[in-house]
C-alpha positions as a printed NumPy array, in Angstrom:
array([[226.091, 124.838,  84.793],
       [224.967, 128.368,  85.562],
       [226.224, 128.057,  89.142],
       [229.646, 126.951,  87.876],
       [229.844, 129.969,  85.574],
       [228.902, 132.297,  88.443],
       [231.571, 130.764,  90.695],
       [234.215, 131.139,  87.985],
       [233.241, 134.774,  87.395],
       [233.301, 135.569,  91.118],
       [236.742, 134.026,  91.577],
       [238.053, 135.832,  88.49 ],
       [236.741, 139.197,  89.668],
       [238.101, 138.707,  93.191],
       [241.466, 137.539,  91.885],
       [241.664, 140.516,  89.512],
       [240.81 , 143.022,  92.253],
       [243.547, 141.596,  94.479],
       [246.073, 142.042,  91.688],
       [244.932, 145.596,  90.967],
       [245.711, 146.814,  94.485],
       [248.052, 149.844,  94.376],
       [251.575, 148.494,  94.831],
       [250.301, 144.925,  94.791],
       [249.259, 142.644,  97.623],
       [252.759, 142.754,  99.129],
       [252.651, 146.519,  99.57 ],
       [249.134, 146.336, 100.997],
       [250.18 , 143.659, 103.498],
       [253.609, 144.99 , 104.495],
       [252.878, 148.713, 104.369],
       [254.424, 151.645, 102.548],
       [257.693, 151.431, 104.489],
       [258.517, 147.916, 103.269],
       [261.791, 147.579, 101.387],
       [262.062, 146.016,  97.952],
       [263.857, 143.033,  99.499],
       [260.93 , 142.476, 101.882],
       [258.457, 142.762,  99.02 ],
       [260.42 , 140.277,  96.907],
       [260.585, 137.829,  99.825],
       [256.837, 138.2  , 100.416],
       [256.033, 137.617,  96.74 ],
       [258.284, 134.55 ,  96.741],
       [256.62 , 133.153,  99.864],
       [253.065, 133.782,  98.621],
       [253.743, 132.647,  95.055],
       [253.056, 136.055,  93.507],
       [256.104, 135.684,  91.282],
       [254.537, 132.73 ,  89.444],
       [252.776, 133.077,  86.063],
       [249.374, 134.694,  86.437],
       [247.467, 131.604,  85.273],
       [249.263, 129.434,  87.828],
       [248.502, 131.937,  90.569],
       [244.808, 131.8  ,  89.649],
       [244.701, 127.994,  89.666],
       [246.407, 127.917,  93.063],
       [243.975, 130.552,  94.328],
       [240.938, 128.541,  93.206],
       [242.446, 125.315,  94.515],
       [242.962, 126.79 ,  97.979],
       [239.379, 128.065,  98.065],
       [237.934, 124.636,  97.254],
       [240.103, 122.998,  99.922],
       [238.924, 125.445, 102.586],
       [242.107, 127.523, 102.652],
       [240.843, 131.106, 102.396],
       [244.226, 132.626, 103.061],
       [245.591, 134.783, 105.848],
       [244.288, 138.163, 107.01 ],
       [247.269, 140.438, 107.539],
       [245.066, 143.063, 109.136],
       [243.717, 140.67 , 111.783],
       [246.855, 138.511, 111.779],
       [244.909, 135.255, 111.63 ],
       [243.569, 132.833, 109.008],
       [240.542, 134.17 , 107.15 ],
       [238.581, 130.991, 107.932],
       [239.141, 131.554, 111.663],
       [238.055, 135.192, 111.377],
       [234.858, 134.136, 109.589],
       [234.23 , 131.395, 112.143],
       [234.513, 133.869, 115.008],
       [232.047, 136.274, 113.448],
       [229.609, 133.772, 111.95 ],
       [227.565, 133.191, 115.162],
       [227.065, 136.956, 115.505],
       [225.95 , 137.221, 111.882],
       [223.548, 134.283, 112.225],
       [222.063, 135.672, 115.446],
       [221.463, 139.123, 113.959],
       [219.942, 137.557, 110.835],
       [217.594, 135.301, 112.817],
       [216.476, 138.124, 115.099],
       [215.827, 140.388, 112.112],
       [213.758, 137.676, 110.393],
       [211.692, 137.133, 113.554],
       [211.057, 140.872, 113.877],
       [210.185, 141.081, 110.18 ],
       [207.651, 138.248, 110.383],
       [206.021, 139.622, 113.544],
       [205.548, 143.037, 111.923],
       [204.95 , 142.052, 108.286],
       [202.15 , 139.54 , 108.891],
       [199.696, 141.98 , 110.518],
       [200.651, 144.727, 108.051],
       [200.012, 142.412, 105.103],
       [196.691, 141.295, 106.585],
       [195.586, 144.893, 107.123],
       [196.531, 145.76 , 103.545],
       [194.594, 142.821, 102.156],
       [191.453, 143.529, 104.156],
       [191.642, 147.274, 103.492],
       [192.91 , 147.018,  99.932],
       [192.546, 150.069,  97.718],
       [191.811, 152.196, 100.775],
       [193.832, 154.734, 102.739],
       [195.541, 152.186, 105.014],
       [196.56 , 150.091, 102.019],
       [198.006, 153.103, 100.202],
       [199.933, 154.326, 103.247],
       [201.479, 150.927, 103.984],
       [202.283, 150.404, 100.299],
       [204.064, 153.758, 100.112],
       [205.992, 153.029, 103.311],
       [207.087, 149.573, 102.185],
       [208.14 , 150.836,  98.751],
       [210.207, 153.577, 100.392],
       [211.796, 151.093, 102.792],
       [212.543, 148.647,  99.986],
       [214.137, 151.344,  97.823],
       [216.291, 152.867, 100.575],
       [219.851, 151.47 , 100.804],
       [220.281, 149.606, 104.064],
       [223.469, 151.471, 104.992],
       [221.626, 154.794, 104.628],
       [218.727, 153.505, 106.706],
       [221.164, 152.427, 109.409],
       [222.825, 155.837, 109.402],
       [219.458, 157.6  , 109.743],
       [218.458, 155.365, 112.659],
       [221.79 , 155.986, 114.398],
       [221.392, 159.755, 114.027],
       [217.801, 159.676, 115.27 ],
       [218.095, 157.28 , 118.197],
       [221.706, 157.792, 119.259],
       [222.187, 161.51 , 118.594],
       [218.866, 163.364, 118.38 ],
       [217.164, 161.141, 120.967],
       [220.038, 159.311, 122.702],
       [218.081, 156.273, 123.843],
       [220.071, 153.527, 122.075],
       [223.806, 152.866, 121.665],
       [225.208, 153.614, 118.219],
       [227.385, 150.495, 118.133],
       [226.435, 146.843, 118.049],
       [227.764, 144.527, 120.781],
       [231.525, 144.192, 120.439],
       [231.934, 140.54 , 121.426],
       [231.357, 137.465, 119.297],
       [229.926, 134.994, 121.83 ],
       [226.236, 134.862, 122.736],
       [227.01 , 135.898, 126.311],
       [228.901, 138.97 , 125.102],
       [226.188, 139.901, 122.633],
       [223.364, 139.65 , 125.163],
       [225.358, 141.458, 127.849],
       [223.822, 144.698, 126.535],
       [220.523, 143.829, 124.807],
       [219.826, 147.464, 123.874],
       [222.866, 147.389, 121.6  ],
       [221.132, 144.758, 119.452],
       [218.078, 146.872, 118.707],
       [219.447, 149.208, 116.024],
       [221.275, 146.547, 113.97 ],
       [218.314, 144.159, 114.156],
       [215.796, 146.846, 113.188],
       [218.027, 148.063, 110.356],
       [218.379, 144.559, 108.94 ],
       [214.666, 143.811, 109.293],
       [213.298, 146.898, 107.507],
       [213.862, 145.669, 103.95 ],
       [212.624, 142.201, 104.901],
       [209.485, 143.701, 106.441],
       [208.793, 145.544, 103.194],
       [209.253, 142.413, 101.073],
       [207.243, 140.127, 103.38 ],
       [204.404, 142.66 , 103.698],
       [203.975, 142.947,  99.944],
       [204.107, 139.155,  99.55 ],
       [201.527, 138.555, 102.29 ],
       [199.217, 141.219, 100.863],
       [199.427, 139.718,  97.385],
       [198.802, 136.185,  98.66 ],
       [195.85 , 137.206, 100.805],
       [194.249, 139.272,  98.027],
       [194.523, 136.282,  95.685],
       [192.91 , 134.033,  98.288],
       [190.159, 136.534,  99.06 ],
       [189.286, 136.626,  95.361],
       [188.791, 132.864,  95.194],
       [185.224, 131.762,  94.453],
       [184.839, 129.719,  97.636],
       [185.779, 132.747,  99.758],
       [183.372, 135.091,  97.973],
       [180.612, 132.488,  98.171],
       [181.134, 132.045, 101.896]])
Protein backbone atom coordinates (compact mmCIF):
# COMPACT_ATOMS: atom_id res chain seq x y z
CA UNK A 1 0.00 0.00 0.00
CA UNK A 2 2.83 2.35 0.88
CA UNK A 3 4.49 1.71 -2.48
CA UNK A 4 1.25 2.58 -4.29
CA UNK A 5 0.99 5.86 -2.39
CA UNK A 6 4.61 6.71 -3.25
CA UNK A 7 4.01 5.98 -6.94
CA UNK A 8 0.89 8.16 -6.97
CA UNK A 9 2.75 11.01 -5.27
CA UNK A 10 5.68 10.76 -7.68
CA UNK A 11 3.42 10.82 -10.73
CA UNK A 12 1.44 13.75 -9.31
CA UNK A 13 4.57 15.77 -8.59
CA UNK A 14 6.06 15.03 -12.02
CA UNK A 15 2.79 15.83 -13.77
CA UNK A 16 2.46 19.10 -11.83
CA UNK A 17 6.02 20.17 -12.64
CA UNK A 18 5.42 19.57 -16.34
CA UNK A 19 2.34 21.78 -16.22
CA UNK A 20 4.16 24.53 -14.32
CA UNK A 21 6.77 25.01 -17.05
CA UNK A 22 6.89 28.67 -18.17
CA UNK A 23 4.67 28.93 -21.24
CA UNK A 24 3.62 25.31 -20.88
CA UNK A 25 5.05 22.16 -22.41
CA UNK A 26 4.27 23.39 -25.93
CA UNK A 27 6.44 26.47 -25.52
CA UNK A 28 9.23 24.41 -23.97
CA UNK A 29 9.12 21.92 -26.85
CA UNK A 30 8.61 24.30 -29.78
CA UNK A 31 10.71 27.22 -28.55
CA UNK A 32 10.02 30.90 -27.96
CA UNK A 33 9.51 31.64 -31.66
CA UNK A 34 6.54 29.29 -32.02
CA UNK A 35 3.32 30.91 -33.17
CA UNK A 36 0.03 30.57 -31.32
CA UNK A 37 -1.29 28.39 -34.15
CA UNK A 38 1.67 26.01 -33.73
CA UNK A 39 1.15 25.92 -29.97
CA UNK A 40 -2.57 25.18 -30.38
CA UNK A 41 -1.80 22.39 -32.86
CA UNK A 42 0.79 20.92 -30.49
CA UNK A 43 -1.61 21.01 -27.54
CA UNK A 44 -4.29 19.36 -29.67
CA UNK A 45 -1.90 16.62 -30.80
CA UNK A 46 -0.55 15.93 -27.29
CA UNK A 47 -3.94 16.17 -25.58
CA UNK A 48 -3.01 19.20 -23.48
CA UNK A 49 -6.37 20.79 -24.25
CA UNK A 50 -8.22 18.03 -22.37
CA UNK A 51 -9.46 18.44 -18.77
CA UNK A 52 -6.60 18.25 -16.29
CA UNK A 53 -7.87 15.05 -14.65
CA UNK A 54 -8.10 13.31 -18.02
CA UNK A 55 -4.59 14.42 -18.89
CA UNK A 56 -3.31 12.93 -15.63
CA UNK A 57 -5.07 9.60 -16.19
CA UNK A 58 -3.66 9.40 -19.72
CA UNK A 59 -0.22 10.28 -18.38
CA UNK A 60 -0.33 7.51 -15.76
CA UNK A 61 -1.78 5.05 -18.26
CA UNK A 62 1.06 5.65 -20.72
CA UNK A 63 3.65 5.16 -17.98
CA UNK A 64 2.21 1.79 -16.96
CA UNK A 65 2.12 0.63 -20.58
CA UNK A 66 5.77 1.54 -21.12
CA UNK A 67 5.11 4.70 -23.12
CA UNK A 68 7.33 7.30 -21.44
CA UNK A 69 6.71 9.92 -24.08
CA UNK A 70 8.95 11.66 -26.58
CA UNK A 71 12.08 13.70 -25.86
CA UNK A 72 11.94 16.82 -27.99
CA UNK A 73 15.49 17.71 -27.04
CA UNK A 74 16.90 14.38 -28.24
CA UNK A 75 14.18 13.89 -30.86
CA UNK A 76 13.56 10.27 -29.89
CA UNK A 77 11.29 8.28 -27.56
CA UNK A 78 12.27 8.58 -23.91
CA UNK A 79 12.33 4.79 -23.54
CA UNK A 80 14.90 4.55 -26.36
CA UNK A 81 17.02 7.29 -24.78
CA UNK A 82 16.99 5.44 -21.45
CA UNK A 83 17.78 2.14 -23.16
CA UNK A 84 20.81 3.66 -24.88
CA UNK A 85 22.20 5.06 -21.65
CA UNK A 86 21.27 2.22 -19.30
CA UNK A 87 24.31 0.00 -20.08
CA UNK A 88 26.63 2.93 -19.32
CA UNK A 89 24.84 3.61 -16.04
CA UNK A 90 24.95 -0.06 -15.02
CA UNK A 91 28.65 -0.34 -15.88
CA UNK A 92 29.60 2.75 -13.88
CA UNK A 93 27.49 1.55 -10.94
CA UNK A 94 29.04 -1.94 -10.95
CA UNK A 95 32.58 -0.58 -11.21
CA UNK A 96 31.94 1.85 -8.36
CA UNK A 97 30.55 -0.94 -6.16
CA UNK A 98 33.59 -3.13 -6.88
CA UNK A 99 35.95 -0.27 -6.02
CA UNK A 100 33.95 0.48 -2.87
CA UNK A 101 34.09 -3.12 -1.65
CA UNK A 102 37.82 -3.46 -2.36
CA UNK A 103 38.59 -0.31 -0.37
CA UNK A 104 35.91 -0.48 2.34
CA UNK A 105 36.62 -4.02 3.54
CA UNK A 106 40.24 -3.41 4.63
CA UNK A 107 39.33 0.01 6.05
CA UNK A 108 36.52 -1.51 8.10
CA UNK A 109 38.79 -4.30 9.32
CA UNK A 110 41.48 -1.82 10.36
CA UNK A 111 38.91 0.26 12.22
CA UNK A 112 37.57 -2.76 14.06
CA UNK A 113 40.98 -4.04 15.11
CA UNK A 114 42.22 -0.56 16.04
CA UNK A 115 38.94 0.69 17.47
CA UNK A 116 39.06 3.73 19.72
CA UNK A 117 42.60 4.46 18.55
CA UNK A 118 44.10 7.02 16.19
CA UNK A 119 43.54 4.98 13.01
CA UNK A 120 39.91 4.40 13.94
CA UNK A 121 39.32 8.09 14.61
CA UNK A 122 40.99 9.20 11.38
CA UNK A 123 39.04 6.76 9.20
CA UNK A 124 35.80 7.61 11.01
CA UNK A 125 36.33 11.33 10.40
CA UNK A 126 37.17 10.72 6.74
CA UNK A 127 34.14 8.51 6.14
CA UNK A 128 31.79 10.95 7.89
CA UNK A 129 33.14 13.79 5.75
CA UNK A 130 32.77 11.72 2.58
CA UNK A 131 29.24 10.67 3.52
CA UNK A 132 28.18 14.25 4.27
CA UNK A 133 29.67 15.79 1.11
CA UNK A 134 27.25 16.08 -1.84
CA UNK A 135 28.39 13.82 -4.65
CA UNK A 136 28.22 16.58 -7.27
CA UNK A 137 30.55 18.73 -5.14
CA UNK A 138 32.93 15.82 -4.66
CA UNK A 139 32.98 15.26 -8.41
CA UNK A 140 33.72 18.92 -9.04
CA UNK A 141 36.61 18.88 -6.55
CA UNK A 142 38.10 15.77 -8.15
CA UNK A 143 37.82 17.31 -11.62
CA UNK A 144 39.59 20.48 -10.47
CA UNK A 145 42.34 18.52 -8.72
CA UNK A 146 43.06 15.83 -11.29
CA UNK A 147 42.11 17.57 -14.53
CA UNK A 148 43.17 21.16 -13.82
CA UNK A 149 45.70 21.36 -10.97
CA UNK A 150 47.34 18.03 -11.84
CA UNK A 151 46.12 17.26 -15.39
CA UNK A 152 46.51 13.50 -15.24
CA UNK A 153 42.89 12.46 -15.94
CA UNK A 154 40.29 13.63 -18.48
CA UNK A 155 37.51 15.77 -17.05
CA UNK A 156 34.78 14.06 -19.08
CA UNK A 157 33.48 10.52 -18.94
CA UNK A 158 33.55 8.40 -22.12
CA UNK A 159 31.14 9.84 -24.66
CA UNK A 160 29.85 6.62 -26.22
CA UNK A 161 27.21 4.27 -24.89
CA UNK A 162 28.55 0.86 -25.96
CA UNK A 163 31.09 -1.10 -23.93
CA UNK A 164 33.65 -0.79 -26.71
CA UNK A 165 33.28 2.99 -26.76
CA UNK A 166 33.46 3.25 -22.99
CA UNK A 167 36.61 1.14 -22.69
CA UNK A 168 38.28 2.88 -25.63
CA UNK A 169 39.74 5.34 -23.11
CA UNK A 170 39.89 3.59 -19.71
CA UNK A 171 41.36 6.66 -17.98
CA UNK A 172 38.12 8.51 -18.66
CA UNK A 173 36.29 6.04 -16.40
CA UNK A 174 38.43 6.72 -13.34
CA UNK A 175 36.95 10.03 -12.14
CA UNK A 176 33.27 9.06 -12.52
CA UNK A 177 33.84 5.66 -10.91
CA UNK A 178 35.80 7.13 -7.99
CA UNK A 179 33.23 9.88 -7.50
CA UNK A 180 30.37 7.38 -7.38
CA UNK A 181 32.25 5.02 -5.06
CA UNK A 182 33.22 7.55 -2.37
CA UNK A 183 29.86 7.65 -0.59
CA UNK A 184 29.52 3.88 -0.90
CA UNK A 185 32.99 3.40 0.58
CA UNK A 186 31.99 5.52 3.56
CA UNK A 187 28.77 3.58 4.14
CA UNK A 188 30.35 0.13 3.66
CA UNK A 189 33.31 0.99 5.92
CA UNK A 190 31.07 2.02 8.80
CA UNK A 191 28.90 -1.09 8.34
CA UNK A 192 31.90 -3.44 8.26
CA UNK A 193 33.43 -1.79 11.33
CA UNK A 194 30.18 -2.09 13.27
CA UNK A 195 29.70 -5.73 12.28
CA UNK A 196 33.26 -6.70 13.14
CA UNK A 197 33.18 -4.90 16.50
CA UNK A 198 29.97 -6.75 17.38
CA UNK A 199 31.57 -10.07 16.43
CA UNK A 200 34.78 -9.32 18.31
CA UNK A 201 32.72 -8.66 21.44
CA UNK A 202 31.06 -12.08 21.29
CA UNK A 203 31.93 -14.40 24.18
CA UNK A 204 33.37 -17.15 21.98
CA UNK A 205 35.79 -14.67 20.38
CA UNK A 206 36.97 -13.25 23.70
CA UNK A 207 37.33 -16.75 25.13
CA UNK A 208 39.43 -17.86 22.18
